[in-house]
mmCIF file of C-alpha atoms and ligand atoms in Angstrom:
data_model
loop_
_atom_site.group_PDB
_atom_site.id
_atom_site.type_symbol
_atom_site.label_atom_id
_atom_site.label_comp_id
_atom_site.label_asym_id
_atom_site.label_seq_id
_atom_site.Cartn_x
_atom_site.Cartn_y
_atom_site.Cartn_z
ATOM 1 C CA UNK A 17 -12.190 -26.653 -23.102
ATOM 2 C CA UNK A 18 -8.983 -26.191 -21.289
ATOM 3 C CA UNK A 19 -6.627 -24.853 -24.029
ATOM 4 C CA UNK A 20 -5.078 -21.721 -23.133
ATOM 5 C CA UNK A 21 -2.994 -21.133 -26.114
ATOM 6 C CA UNK A 22 -0.642 -22.609 -28.684
ATOM 7 C CA UNK A 23 3.332 -22.112 -27.886
ATOM 8 C CA UNK A 24 6.283 -22.280 -30.275
ATOM 9 C CA UNK A 25 8.423 -25.133 -29.047
ATOM 10 C CA UNK A 26 11.593 -23.144 -30.078
ATOM 11 C CA UNK A 27 11.184 -19.524 -29.367
ATOM 12 C CA UNK A 28 8.144 -19.795 -26.807
ATOM 13 C CA UNK A 29 6.123 -17.193 -28.612
ATOM 14 C CA UNK A 30 2.319 -17.527 -27.625
ATOM 15 C CA UNK A 31 -0.305 -17.918 -30.393
ATOM 16 C CA UNK A 32 -4.081 -17.908 -30.123
ATOM 17 C CA UNK A 33 -5.758 -21.058 -29.812
ATOM 18 C CA UNK A 34 -8.682 -22.173 -31.867
ATOM 19 C CA UNK A 35 -7.231 -20.607 -35.003
ATOM 20 C CA UNK A 36 -5.994 -22.486 -37.813
ATOM 21 C CA UNK A 37 -2.185 -22.393 -37.816
ATOM 22 C CA UNK A 38 0.750 -24.256 -39.159
ATOM 23 C CA UNK A 39 4.143 -23.166 -37.702
ATOM 24 C CA UNK A 40 5.248 -20.530 -35.511
ATOM 25 C CA UNK A 41 4.700 -17.075 -37.197
ATOM 26 C CA UNK A 42 7.962 -15.790 -35.888
ATOM 27 C CA UNK A 43 10.601 -18.624 -36.429
ATOM 28 C CA UNK A 44 8.841 -21.390 -38.228
ATOM 29 C CA UNK A 45 9.317 -24.005 -35.828
ATOM 30 C CA UNK A 46 6.544 -26.389 -34.451
ATOM 31 C CA UNK A 47 3.735 -25.036 -32.226
ATOM 32 C CA UNK A 48 2.533 -27.019 -29.233
ATOM 33 C CA UNK A 49 -0.900 -26.667 -27.372
ATOM 34 C CA UNK A 50 -0.994 -25.744 -23.883
ATOM 35 C CA UNK A 51 -3.616 -26.419 -21.313
ATOM 36 C CA UNK A 52 -4.723 -25.170 -17.959
ATOM 37 C CA UNK A 53 -3.963 -28.397 -16.296
ATOM 38 C CA UNK A 54 -5.150 -27.137 -13.034
ATOM 39 C CA UNK A 55 -8.814 -26.836 -14.558
ATOM 40 C CA UNK A 56 -8.232 -30.056 -16.550
ATOM 41 C CA UNK A 57 -7.202 -31.863 -13.394
ATOM 42 C CA UNK A 58 -10.707 -30.955 -11.722
ATOM 43 C CA UNK A 59 -12.574 -33.423 -13.690
ATOM 44 C CA UNK A 60 -9.793 -35.504 -15.181
ATOM 45 C CA UNK A 61 -8.639 -37.715 -12.346
ATOM 46 C CA UNK A 62 -6.892 -40.871 -12.520
ATOM 47 C CA UNK A 63 -9.653 -42.672 -10.570
ATOM 48 C CA UNK A 64 -12.181 -41.248 -12.858
ATOM 49 C CA UNK A 65 -10.432 -43.066 -16.003
ATOM 50 C CA UNK A 66 -11.636 -46.684 -15.298
ATOM 51 C CA UNK A 67 -15.243 -46.091 -16.643
ATOM 52 C CA UNK A 68 -14.367 -44.139 -19.639
ATOM 53 C CA UNK A 69 -14.581 -45.049 -23.303
ATOM 54 C CA UNK A 70 -11.986 -47.500 -24.492
ATOM 55 C CA UNK A 71 -10.216 -45.154 -26.893
ATOM 56 C CA UNK A 72 -7.849 -42.169 -26.788
ATOM 57 C CA UNK A 73 -10.788 -39.732 -26.107
ATOM 58 C CA UNK A 74 -10.851 -41.161 -22.637
ATOM 59 C CA UNK A 75 -8.222 -38.069 -21.850
ATOM 60 C CA UNK A 76 -10.527 -35.773 -23.459
ATOM 61 C CA UNK A 77 -9.635 -32.901 -20.912
ATOM 62 C CA UNK A 78 -6.200 -32.742 -22.284
ATOM 63 C CA UNK A 79 -7.048 -32.975 -25.895
ATOM 64 C CA UNK A 80 -8.164 -30.213 -28.198
ATOM 65 C CA UNK A 81 -11.538 -30.057 -29.694
ATOM 66 C CA UNK A 82 -14.282 -27.721 -28.158
ATOM 67 C CA UNK A 83 -17.442 -29.540 -29.583
ATOM 68 C CA UNK A 84 -17.831 -33.255 -28.745
ATOM 69 C CA UNK A 85 -19.885 -33.563 -32.184
ATOM 70 C CA UNK A 86 -16.568 -32.490 -33.961
ATOM 71 C CA UNK A 87 -14.661 -35.575 -32.702
ATOM 72 C CA UNK A 88 -13.828 -37.996 -35.652
ATOM 73 C CA UNK A 89 -13.383 -41.376 -34.357
ATOM 74 C CA UNK A 90 -12.875 -44.962 -35.490
ATOM 75 C CA UNK A 91 -11.982 -46.317 -32.095
ATOM 76 C CA UNK A 92 -8.238 -45.471 -31.980
ATOM 77 C CA UNK A 93 -5.997 -45.921 -29.000
ATOM 78 C CA UNK A 94 -6.248 -48.014 -25.880
ATOM 79 C CA UNK A 95 -4.239 -50.582 -27.537
ATOM 80 C CA UNK A 96 -2.857 -53.655 -25.318
ATOM 81 C CA UNK A 97 0.406 -53.358 -23.687
ATOM 82 C CA UNK A 98 1.411 -57.051 -24.113
ATOM 83 C CA UNK A 99 3.671 -59.107 -22.053
ATOM 84 C CA UNK A 100 6.553 -60.329 -24.066
ATOM 85 C CA UNK A 101 7.408 -63.281 -21.982
ATOM 86 C CA UNK A 102 8.740 -65.770 -24.363
ATOM 87 C CA UNK A 103 10.965 -63.076 -26.209
ATOM 88 C CA UNK A 104 11.867 -61.781 -22.635
ATOM 89 C CA UNK A 105 13.227 -65.066 -21.650
ATOM 90 C CA UNK A 106 15.384 -65.256 -24.977
ATOM 91 C CA UNK A 107 17.220 -62.226 -23.608
ATOM 92 C CA UNK A 108 17.016 -62.901 -19.878
ATOM 93 C CA UNK A 109 14.589 -60.106 -19.209
ATOM 94 C CA UNK A 110 11.700 -60.508 -16.973
ATOM 95 C CA UNK A 111 9.726 -57.534 -17.752
ATOM 96 C CA UNK A 112 9.702 -56.876 -21.308
ATOM 97 C CA UNK A 113 6.445 -55.410 -22.998
ATOM 98 C CA UNK A 114 5.052 -54.779 -26.262
ATOM 99 C CA UNK A 115 2.830 -52.016 -26.977
ATOM 100 C CA UNK A 116 0.952 -53.167 -29.986
ATOM 101 C CA UNK A 117 0.044 -50.160 -32.099
ATOM 102 C CA UNK A 118 -0.897 -52.329 -35.043
ATOM 103 C CA UNK A 119 -4.348 -52.783 -33.297
ATOM 104 C CA UNK A 120 -5.354 -49.130 -34.262
ATOM 105 C CA UNK A 121 -7.934 -48.308 -37.103
ATOM 106 C CA UNK A 122 -5.815 -48.462 -40.290
ATOM 107 C CA UNK A 123 -3.371 -50.868 -38.285
ATOM 108 C CA UNK A 124 -0.715 -48.159 -37.169
ATOM 109 C CA UNK A 125 -0.160 -45.521 -34.453
ATOM 110 C CA UNK A 126 -0.800 -42.787 -37.094
ATOM 111 C CA UNK A 127 -4.598 -43.149 -36.327
ATOM 112 C CA UNK A 128 -3.835 -41.403 -33.008
ATOM 113 C CA UNK A 129 -2.502 -38.306 -34.648
ATOM 114 C CA UNK A 130 -4.984 -38.110 -37.479
ATOM 115 C CA UNK A 131 -8.072 -38.621 -35.339
ATOM 116 C CA UNK A 132 -7.124 -35.335 -33.483
ATOM 117 C CA UNK A 133 -5.782 -33.596 -36.637
ATOM 118 C CA UNK A 134 -8.970 -34.381 -38.658
ATOM 119 C CA UNK A 135 -11.151 -33.431 -35.710
ATOM 120 C CA UNK A 136 -9.615 -29.954 -35.217
ATOM 121 C CA UNK A 137 -9.719 -29.467 -38.825
ATOM 122 C CA UNK A 138 -13.443 -30.258 -38.965
ATOM 123 C CA UNK A 139 -13.839 -27.716 -35.944
ATOM 124 C CA UNK A 140 -12.017 -25.109 -37.565
ATOM 125 C CA UNK A 141 -13.905 -25.460 -40.724
ATOM 126 C CA UNK A 142 -11.173 -26.723 -43.106
ATOM 127 C CA UNK A 143 -12.575 -28.555 -46.141
ATOM 128 C CA UNK A 144 -9.586 -29.879 -47.944
ATOM 129 C CA UNK A 145 -6.527 -31.673 -46.329
ATOM 130 C CA UNK A 146 -3.189 -32.395 -47.704
ATOM 131 C CA UNK A 147 -0.205 -34.574 -46.445
ATOM 132 C CA UNK A 148 3.045 -35.963 -47.334
ATOM 133 C CA UNK A 149 3.525 -39.531 -45.963
ATOM 134 C CA UNK A 150 5.931 -42.384 -45.895
ATOM 135 C CA UNK A 151 2.712 -44.632 -45.890
ATOM 136 C CA UNK A 152 0.764 -45.072 -42.733
ATOM 137 C CA UNK A 153 0.052 -41.395 -42.074
ATOM 138 C CA UNK A 154 -1.447 -41.339 -45.582
ATOM 139 C CA UNK A 155 -3.677 -44.322 -44.828
ATOM 140 C CA UNK A 156 -4.892 -43.056 -41.394
ATOM 141 C CA UNK A 157 -5.419 -39.477 -42.862
ATOM 142 C CA UNK A 158 -7.608 -40.936 -45.731
ATOM 143 C CA UNK A 159 -9.885 -42.927 -43.478
ATOM 144 C CA UNK A 160 -10.424 -40.004 -40.754
ATOM 145 C CA UNK A 161 -10.922 -37.685 -43.909
ATOM 146 C CA UNK A 162 -13.444 -40.008 -45.436
ATOM 147 C CA UNK A 163 -15.089 -40.486 -41.910
ATOM 148 C CA UNK A 164 -15.421 -36.452 -41.662
ATOM 149 C CA UNK A 165 -16.763 -36.231 -45.095
ATOM 150 C CA UNK A 166 -13.665 -33.973 -45.953
ATOM 151 C CA UNK A 167 -11.426 -34.095 -49.190
ATOM 152 C CA UNK A 168 -7.957 -35.399 -48.871
ATOM 153 C CA UNK A 169 -4.881 -35.203 -50.982
ATOM 154 C CA UNK A 170 -2.088 -37.484 -50.321
ATOM 155 C CA UNK A 171 1.605 -37.348 -51.722
ATOM 156 C CA UNK A 172 3.733 -40.558 -51.328
ATOM 157 C CA UNK A 173 7.002 -41.665 -52.587
ATOM 158 C CA UNK A 174 6.349 -43.997 -55.599
ATOM 159 C CA UNK A 175 7.943 -47.040 -53.959
ATOM 160 C CA UNK A 176 5.766 -46.660 -50.928
ATOM 161 C CA UNK A 177 4.329 -50.031 -49.802
ATOM 162 C CA UNK A 178 1.519 -50.989 -51.887
ATOM 163 C CA UNK A 179 -1.103 -51.519 -48.930
ATOM 164 C CA UNK A 180 -0.726 -47.997 -48.200
ATOM 165 C CA UNK A 181 -1.435 -46.839 -51.751
ATOM 166 C CA UNK A 182 -4.509 -49.041 -52.018
ATOM 167 C CA UNK A 183 -5.928 -48.438 -48.785
ATOM 168 C CA UNK A 184 -5.866 -44.600 -49.542
ATOM 169 C CA UNK A 185 -7.557 -45.291 -52.864
ATOM 170 C CA UNK A 186 -10.123 -47.414 -51.552
ATOM 171 C CA UNK A 187 -11.108 -44.714 -48.842
ATOM 172 C CA UNK A 188 -11.571 -41.991 -51.201
ATOM 173 C CA UNK A 189 -8.345 -40.070 -51.172
ATOM 174 C CA UNK A 190 -6.639 -38.196 -54.002
ATOM 175 C CA UNK A 191 -3.392 -40.100 -54.324
ATOM 176 C CA UNK A 192 -0.191 -38.843 -56.066
ATOM 177 C CA UNK A 193 2.727 -40.802 -56.138
ATOM 178 C CA UNK A 194 6.042 -38.899 -56.596
ATOM 179 C CA UNK A 195 9.710 -39.909 -57.741
ATOM 180 C CA UNK A 196 11.627 -39.000 -54.556
ATOM 181 C CA UNK A 197 11.307 -39.084 -50.748
ATOM 182 C CA UNK A 198 8.863 -37.924 -48.337
ATOM 183 C CA UNK A 199 10.661 -34.413 -47.919
ATOM 184 C CA UNK A 200 9.997 -34.054 -51.735
ATOM 185 C CA UNK A 201 6.478 -34.798 -51.217
ATOM 186 C CA UNK A 202 6.335 -32.224 -48.280
ATOM 187 C CA UNK A 203 7.700 -29.676 -50.842
ATOM 188 C CA UNK A 204 5.175 -30.452 -53.296
ATOM 189 C CA UNK A 205 2.375 -29.764 -50.644
ATOM 190 C CA UNK A 206 4.100 -26.649 -49.555
ATOM 191 C CA UNK A 207 4.376 -25.545 -53.185
ATOM 192 C CA UNK A 208 0.503 -26.002 -54.223
ATOM 193 C CA UNK A 209 -1.375 -25.741 -50.913
ATOM 194 C CA UNK A 210 -2.333 -22.004 -51.192
ATOM 195 C CA UNK A 211 -3.471 -22.311 -54.827
ATOM 196 C CA UNK A 212 -5.553 -25.317 -53.961
ATOM 197 C CA UNK A 213 -6.966 -24.321 -50.557
ATOM 198 C CA UNK A 214 -5.355 -27.338 -48.612
ATOM 199 C CA UNK A 215 -4.475 -27.381 -44.975
ATOM 200 C CA UNK A 216 -1.156 -28.726 -44.611
ATOM 201 C CA UNK A 217 -1.291 -31.751 -42.196
ATOM 202 C CA UNK A 218 2.451 -32.638 -42.150
ATOM 203 C CA UNK A 219 3.649 -34.097 -39.181
ATOM 204 C CA UNK A 220 4.400 -31.104 -36.591
ATOM 205 C CA UNK A 221 3.680 -28.774 -39.239
ATOM 206 C CA UNK A 222 0.235 -28.489 -37.585
ATOM 207 C CA UNK A 223 -0.283 -28.385 -33.657
ATOM 208 C CA UNK A 224 -2.697 -31.335 -33.380
ATOM 209 C CA UNK A 225 -1.172 -34.718 -34.840
ATOM 210 C CA UNK A 226 1.223 -34.776 -31.909
ATOM 211 C CA UNK A 227 -1.718 -34.269 -29.191
ATOM 212 C CA UNK A 228 -2.828 -37.463 -30.536
ATOM 213 C CA UNK A 229 0.301 -39.011 -30.363
ATOM 214 C CA UNK A 230 0.862 -38.046 -26.856
ATOM 215 C CA UNK A 231 -1.933 -40.272 -25.716
ATOM 216 C CA UNK A 232 0.808 -43.055 -26.160
ATOM 217 C CA UNK A 233 2.452 -41.718 -22.928
ATOM 218 C CA UNK A 234 -0.907 -41.418 -20.971
ATOM 219 C CA UNK A 235 -2.058 -44.822 -21.901
ATOM 220 C CA UNK A 236 1.302 -46.489 -20.963
ATOM 221 C CA UNK A 237 1.177 -44.783 -17.573
ATOM 222 C CA UNK A 238 -2.392 -46.001 -17.126
ATOM 223 C CA UNK A 239 -1.504 -49.312 -18.240
ATOM 224 C CA UNK A 240 1.515 -49.465 -15.930
ATOM 225 C CA UNK A 241 -0.343 -48.283 -12.975
ATOM 226 C CA UNK A 242 1.224 -44.792 -12.860
ATOM 227 C CA UNK A 243 4.894 -46.219 -12.565
ATOM 228 C CA UNK A 244 6.361 -45.528 -15.885
ATOM 229 C CA UNK A 245 8.876 -48.139 -17.394
ATOM 230 C CA UNK A 246 12.410 -47.876 -17.200
ATOM 231 C CA UNK A 247 13.210 -47.930 -20.963
ATOM 232 C CA UNK A 248 11.015 -46.951 -23.855
ATOM 233 C CA UNK A 249 12.538 -48.057 -27.332
ATOM 234 C CA UNK A 250 10.881 -46.226 -30.289
ATOM 235 C CA UNK A 251 11.222 -46.225 -34.044
ATOM 236 C CA UNK A 252 11.696 -42.689 -34.859
ATOM 237 C CA UNK A 253 11.182 -40.935 -38.172
ATOM 238 C CA UNK A 254 9.565 -37.597 -37.841
ATOM 239 C CA UNK A 255 9.523 -38.498 -34.148
ATOM 240 C CA UNK A 256 6.145 -37.266 -33.336
ATOM 241 C CA UNK A 257 5.423 -40.226 -31.040
ATOM 242 C CA UNK A 258 8.619 -39.689 -28.810
ATOM 243 C CA UNK A 259 8.006 -35.868 -28.828
ATOM 244 C CA UNK A 260 4.384 -36.597 -27.726
ATOM 245 C CA UNK A 261 5.162 -39.170 -25.014
ATOM 246 C CA UNK A 262 7.513 -36.639 -23.661
ATOM 247 C CA UNK A 263 4.939 -33.788 -23.490
ATOM 248 C CA UNK A 264 2.654 -36.146 -22.042
ATOM 249 C CA UNK A 265 4.966 -37.071 -19.029
ATOM 250 C CA UNK A 266 5.503 -33.327 -18.405
ATOM 251 C CA UNK A 267 1.708 -32.848 -18.192
ATOM 252 C CA UNK A 268 1.064 -35.983 -16.150
ATOM 253 C CA UNK A 269 3.782 -34.357 -13.585
ATOM 254 C CA UNK A 270 1.812 -31.191 -13.546
ATOM 255 C CA UNK A 271 -1.401 -33.107 -12.842
ATOM 256 C CA UNK A 272 0.481 -34.679 -9.952
ATOM 257 C CA UNK A 273 -0.192 -38.186 -11.564
ATOM 258 C CA UNK A 274 3.646 -39.198 -11.686
ATOM 259 C CA UNK A 275 6.894 -37.779 -10.270
ATOM 260 C CA UNK A 276 9.977 -36.546 -12.016
ATOM 261 C CA UNK A 277 11.325 -39.954 -12.849
ATOM 262 C CA UNK A 278 11.328 -40.452 -16.639
ATOM 263 C CA UNK A 279 11.909 -43.464 -18.826
ATOM 264 C CA UNK A 280 15.086 -43.514 -20.703
ATOM 265 C CA UNK A 281 13.971 -42.651 -24.418
ATOM 266 C CA UNK A 282 15.783 -44.742 -26.886
ATOM 267 C CA UNK A 283 15.352 -43.654 -30.369
ATOM 268 C CA UNK A 284 15.821 -46.460 -33.303
ATOM 269 C CA UNK A 285 16.540 -45.598 -36.782
ATOM 270 C CA UNK A 286 17.517 -47.586 -39.857
ATOM 271 C CA UNK A 287 21.128 -47.647 -40.849
ATOM 272 C CA UNK A 288 20.404 -46.419 -44.169
ATOM 273 C CA UNK A 289 18.547 -43.136 -42.772
ATOM 274 C CA UNK A 290 19.648 -42.206 -39.424
ATOM 275 C CA UNK A 291 19.921 -38.467 -39.048
ATOM 276 C CA UNK A 292 18.965 -38.351 -35.270
ATOM 277 C CA UNK A 293 21.434 -41.083 -34.437
ATOM 278 C CA UNK A 294 24.214 -39.223 -36.074
ATOM 279 C CA UNK A 295 23.208 -35.788 -34.552
ATOM 280 C CA UNK A 296 23.011 -37.699 -31.127
ATOM 281 C CA UNK A 297 26.591 -38.868 -31.773
ATOM 282 C CA UNK A 298 27.823 -35.787 -32.587
ATOM 283 C CA UNK A 299 26.157 -33.888 -29.890
ATOM 284 C CA UNK A 300 24.468 -31.493 -31.952
ATOM 285 C CA UNK A 301 21.011 -29.958 -31.296
ATOM 286 C CA UNK A 302 19.900 -30.225 -34.982
ATOM 287 C CA UNK A 303 20.271 -32.772 -37.297
ATOM 288 C CA UNK A 304 21.533 -32.644 -40.815
ATOM 289 C CA UNK A 305 19.454 -34.072 -43.796
ATOM 290 C CA UNK A 306 20.624 -37.729 -44.299
ATOM 291 C CA UNK A 307 22.001 -38.419 -47.691
ATOM 292 C CA UNK A 308 20.454 -41.185 -49.977
ATOM 293 C CA UNK A 309 17.948 -42.291 -47.382
ATOM 294 C CA UNK A 310 17.094 -45.860 -47.932
ATOM 295 C CA UNK A 311 15.432 -48.723 -45.691
ATOM 296 C CA UNK A 312 12.719 -51.071 -46.217
ATOM 297 C CA UNK A 313 11.251 -49.735 -43.149
ATOM 298 C CA UNK A 314 9.588 -46.885 -44.961
ATOM 299 C CA UNK A 315 8.277 -45.011 -41.899
ATOM 300 C CA UNK A 316 11.862 -44.474 -40.993
ATOM 301 C CA UNK A 317 12.755 -43.195 -44.262
ATOM 302 C CA UNK A 318 12.536 -39.709 -43.201
ATOM 303 C CA UNK A 319 16.019 -37.877 -43.871
ATOM 304 C CA UNK A 320 15.096 -34.330 -42.243
ATOM 305 C CA UNK A 321 12.448 -33.886 -39.483
ATOM 306 C CA UNK A 322 11.407 -30.449 -38.349
ATOM 307 C CA UNK A 323 11.111 -31.634 -34.733
ATOM 308 C CA UNK A 324 14.704 -33.071 -34.567
ATOM 309 C CA UNK A 325 15.747 -30.834 -31.736
ATOM 310 C CA UNK A 326 12.447 -31.700 -29.860
ATOM 311 C CA UNK A 327 13.531 -35.522 -30.258
ATOM 312 C CA UNK A 328 17.195 -34.984 -29.366
ATOM 313 C CA UNK A 329 16.344 -32.632 -26.298
ATOM 314 C CA UNK A 330 13.972 -35.642 -24.962
ATOM 315 C CA UNK A 331 16.399 -38.293 -25.461
ATOM 316 C CA UNK A 332 19.187 -36.386 -23.764
ATOM 317 C CA UNK A 333 17.263 -35.205 -20.836
ATOM 318 C CA UNK A 334 15.916 -38.582 -20.301
ATOM 319 C CA UNK A 335 19.441 -40.166 -20.253
ATOM 320 C CA UNK A 336 18.627 -42.241 -23.315
ATOM 321 C CA UNK A 337 20.410 -42.933 -26.573
ATOM 322 C CA UNK A 338 19.781 -43.137 -30.428
ATOM 323 C CA UNK A 339 20.580 -46.518 -32.141
ATOM 324 C CA UNK A 340 20.661 -47.502 -35.768
ATOM 325 C CA UNK A 341 19.963 -51.115 -37.009
ATOM 326 C CA UNK A 342 20.431 -52.700 -40.205
ATOM 327 C CA UNK A 343 17.685 -53.917 -42.652
ATOM 328 C CA UNK A 344 18.903 -57.299 -42.351
ATOM 329 C CA UNK A 345 18.501 -57.079 -38.568
ATOM 330 C CA UNK A 346 15.103 -55.413 -38.403
ATOM 331 C CA UNK A 347 13.677 -58.003 -40.847
ATOM 332 C CA UNK A 348 14.877 -60.700 -38.861
ATOM 333 C CA UNK A 349 13.506 -59.382 -35.961
ATOM 334 C CA UNK A 350 9.698 -59.516 -37.586
ATOM 335 C CA UNK A 351 10.132 -63.115 -37.886
ATOM 336 C CA UNK A 352 11.635 -63.607 -34.496
ATOM 337 C CA UNK A 353 8.978 -61.507 -32.843
ATOM 338 C CA UNK A 354 6.181 -63.038 -34.791
ATOM 339 C CA UNK A 355 7.393 -66.658 -34.201
ATOM 340 C CA UNK A 356 7.853 -65.937 -30.324
ATOM 341 C CA UNK A 357 4.933 -63.675 -29.452
ATOM 342 C CA UNK A 358 2.311 -63.846 -32.298
ATOM 343 C CA UNK A 359 2.551 -60.356 -32.946
ATOM 344 C CA UNK A 360 3.265 -59.642 -36.905
ATOM 345 C CA UNK A 361 5.077 -56.400 -36.452
ATOM 346 C CA UNK A 362 5.887 -53.726 -38.977
ATOM 347 C CA UNK A 363 9.436 -53.474 -39.797
ATOM 348 C CA UNK A 364 9.546 -50.180 -38.007
ATOM 349 C CA UNK A 365 8.424 -51.649 -34.696
ATOM 350 C CA UNK A 366 10.503 -54.848 -35.146
ATOM 351 C CA UNK A 367 13.581 -52.734 -35.355
ATOM 352 C CA UNK A 368 13.145 -52.117 -31.539
ATOM 353 C CA UNK A 369 14.381 -55.630 -30.871
ATOM 354 C CA UNK A 370 17.774 -55.548 -32.627
ATOM 355 C CA UNK A 371 18.129 -52.002 -30.600
ATOM 356 C CA UNK A 372 17.652 -53.706 -27.357
ATOM 357 C CA UNK A 373 20.162 -56.229 -28.046
ATOM 358 C CA UNK A 374 22.622 -53.407 -28.718
ATOM 359 C CA UNK A 375 21.776 -51.853 -25.460
ATOM 360 C CA UNK A 376 22.301 -55.239 -23.803
ATOM 361 C CA UNK A 377 25.667 -55.461 -25.287
ATOM 362 C CA UNK A 378 26.569 -52.099 -24.285
ATOM 363 C CA UNK A 379 25.374 -52.814 -20.574
ATOM 364 C CA UNK A 380 23.056 -49.887 -21.212
ATOM 365 C CA UNK A 381 20.182 -51.759 -19.655
ATOM 366 C CA UNK A 382 19.790 -54.390 -16.832
ATOM 367 C CA UNK A 383 17.738 -57.552 -17.092
ATOM 368 C CA UNK A 384 15.476 -56.514 -14.311
ATOM 369 C CA UNK A 385 14.427 -53.287 -15.866
ATOM 370 C CA UNK A 386 10.904 -52.801 -17.190
ATOM 371 C CA UNK A 387 11.531 -52.211 -21.123
ATOM 372 C CA UNK A 388 8.590 -51.435 -23.621
ATOM 373 C CA UNK A 389 9.008 -51.979 -27.367
ATOM 374 C CA UNK A 390 6.858 -50.085 -29.446
ATOM 375 C CA UNK A 391 5.184 -51.761 -32.430
ATOM 376 C CA UNK A 392 3.938 -48.922 -34.338
ATOM 377 C CA UNK A 393 2.385 -50.757 -37.498
ATOM 378 C CA UNK A 394 1.220 -54.056 -39.104
ATOM 379 C CA UNK A 395 3.569 -56.271 -40.894
ATOM 380 C CA UNK A 396 0.811 -57.234 -43.079
ATOM 381 C CA UNK A 397 1.156 -53.888 -44.853
ATOM 382 C CA UNK A 398 4.590 -54.584 -46.044
ATOM 383 C CA UNK A 399 4.045 -57.965 -47.918
ATOM 384 C CA UNK A 400 6.676 -56.999 -50.563
ATOM 385 C CA UNK A 401 9.355 -56.927 -47.883
ATOM 386 C CA UNK A 402 8.729 -60.549 -47.043
ATOM 387 C CA UNK A 403 8.836 -62.293 -50.442
HETATM 388 C C1 PLP B 11 5.129 -47.916 -38.736
HETATM 389 C C2 PLP B 11 5.698 -46.586 -38.434
HETATM 390 N N1 PLP B 11 6.752 -46.732 -37.399
HETATM 391 C C3 PLP B 11 7.287 -45.513 -37.304
HETATM 392 C C4 PLP B 11 7.205 -44.398 -37.973
HETATM 393 C C5 PLP B 11 7.776 -43.308 -37.369
HETATM 394 O O1 PLP B 11 7.153 -42.433 -36.704
HETATM 395 P P1 PLP B 11 7.278 -41.075 -36.212
HETATM 396 O O2 PLP B 11 7.133 -40.153 -37.275
HETATM 397 O O3 PLP B 11 6.281 -40.682 -35.032
HETATM 398 O O4 PLP B 11 8.781 -40.863 -35.852
HETATM 399 C C6 PLP B 11 6.278 -44.336 -38.982
HETATM 400 C C7 PLP B 11 6.003 -43.131 -39.751
HETATM 401 O O5 PLP B 11 5.887 -43.194 -40.952
HETATM 402 C C8 PLP B 11 5.593 -45.757 -39.359
HETATM 403 O O6 PLP B 11 4.703 -45.704 -40.486
HETATM 404 ZN ZN1 ZN B 12 8.865 -19.614 -32.699
#
C-alpha cells in the first residue's frame, strides 16, 4: 500500500487515507490520492509490466485498495491503441491512433473509474452506492456494484439513451429517471444520500474514480513505448479522464518513466454544451454553468463540472486548447470512422474527428505529429441517434 494521504486539488489540505471521504472538508473541492512514488517504484518498474495481468490493475502499486481480495474486476482497461491508417490518409496524417475504450466491460471508459471506486467502497465498508449519470457511468456502476454484491441507486435524465437504462435494470440497480439534466440528478443524490445511507460516487466527488481513469495515461505511455504522443484529443464532460491522464503523466515523471514533455491536451465538447470551451476562450479559471445544455452526445451534456479548474489548468499548461463541434459534425464522424476504420464510436468519441479537422484548419497540428483520438464508448448504445 503506497498511499500517503488524500490531498485537496484546490487548497492542498491533507486528509487521511483509507477513510470514507467525498470532497475537501475545508473548501469542498475534489480530493486526489497521493502516493509514496519512491516506494511504489521499487516494485513497479517499466520492465516488470510485460508479464502482468492484461487489465488496469497491472498498475497496482499506483492504485488504491489495500487488500487484493477487495478488487472488483470485470477485465477493464488495457484496451487497444489502434492505428487509424485509412482515416489518417484522408487527413494527410501518418501517425493517427484511436484508443478504443468501447472494448471495456459495459462498453465505455467509465468502467475504469468504477472498478476502482467500487473496490474502494467495498474495502471501506460501504453497502449502498448512489450516482447521477449521463448514462455510461450508470451502466458501469450497476455492473461493478452487482459484481461486488453491493446495492446501487442510479439517477439519470429521462432522455438518457435507452441502452443505458436497460443495462442498469438488467444488472440489478435501482433506477430513477428524472426530468432534467445530470446536474439535477446530482442534486437529488445530494439531497437524499444522508437519510438513505448512500455513498455518493459522483465523478470527482469521491477520490477514486479519477484513479481508475488515470490508467488511460499509464496505458498510453506503455503502448507508445514511453514516448507520449504529441496531441491527445479527448471528449470532455466532467473531465475526469483528462484530469486523470494529466495526473498519471506527473506520477510517471516522478517515477522516472517519462520526461517533462507533455502531449497537448485538446478538450472537445458539443456546441450545445460547451462550458469548458467558453471558459478557455474567455481566459477564466472556472467555468460558468452552461445554459440550456443540449446534445445527442449525452456524455457531453454536463453543464457544470466540479473539476472545471483542473481541466482548464491541464489544457493550458499543456499548450492545448478546447474545441466545440456540432451534433451534425459528430454524428457524421461516427459513420466516417466506422466506414474507414471499423470502429463504431460513441458520438462523444467521434467528436474527436471534427475537432482534429478544426486543429488542422487552424494549423495547430502538423501532419507528422502523433495524434490520439479517444473513443470513449460504443455507438451501439446510442441506436436512437442513428435512426
Ligand atoms: C462515451 C462518453 N464519452 C465521454 C464522456 C465524458 O467523460 P468525462 O466525464 O470523463 O469528461 C462520457 C461521460 O458520460 C461518456 O459517456
Ligand atoms: Zn480544499
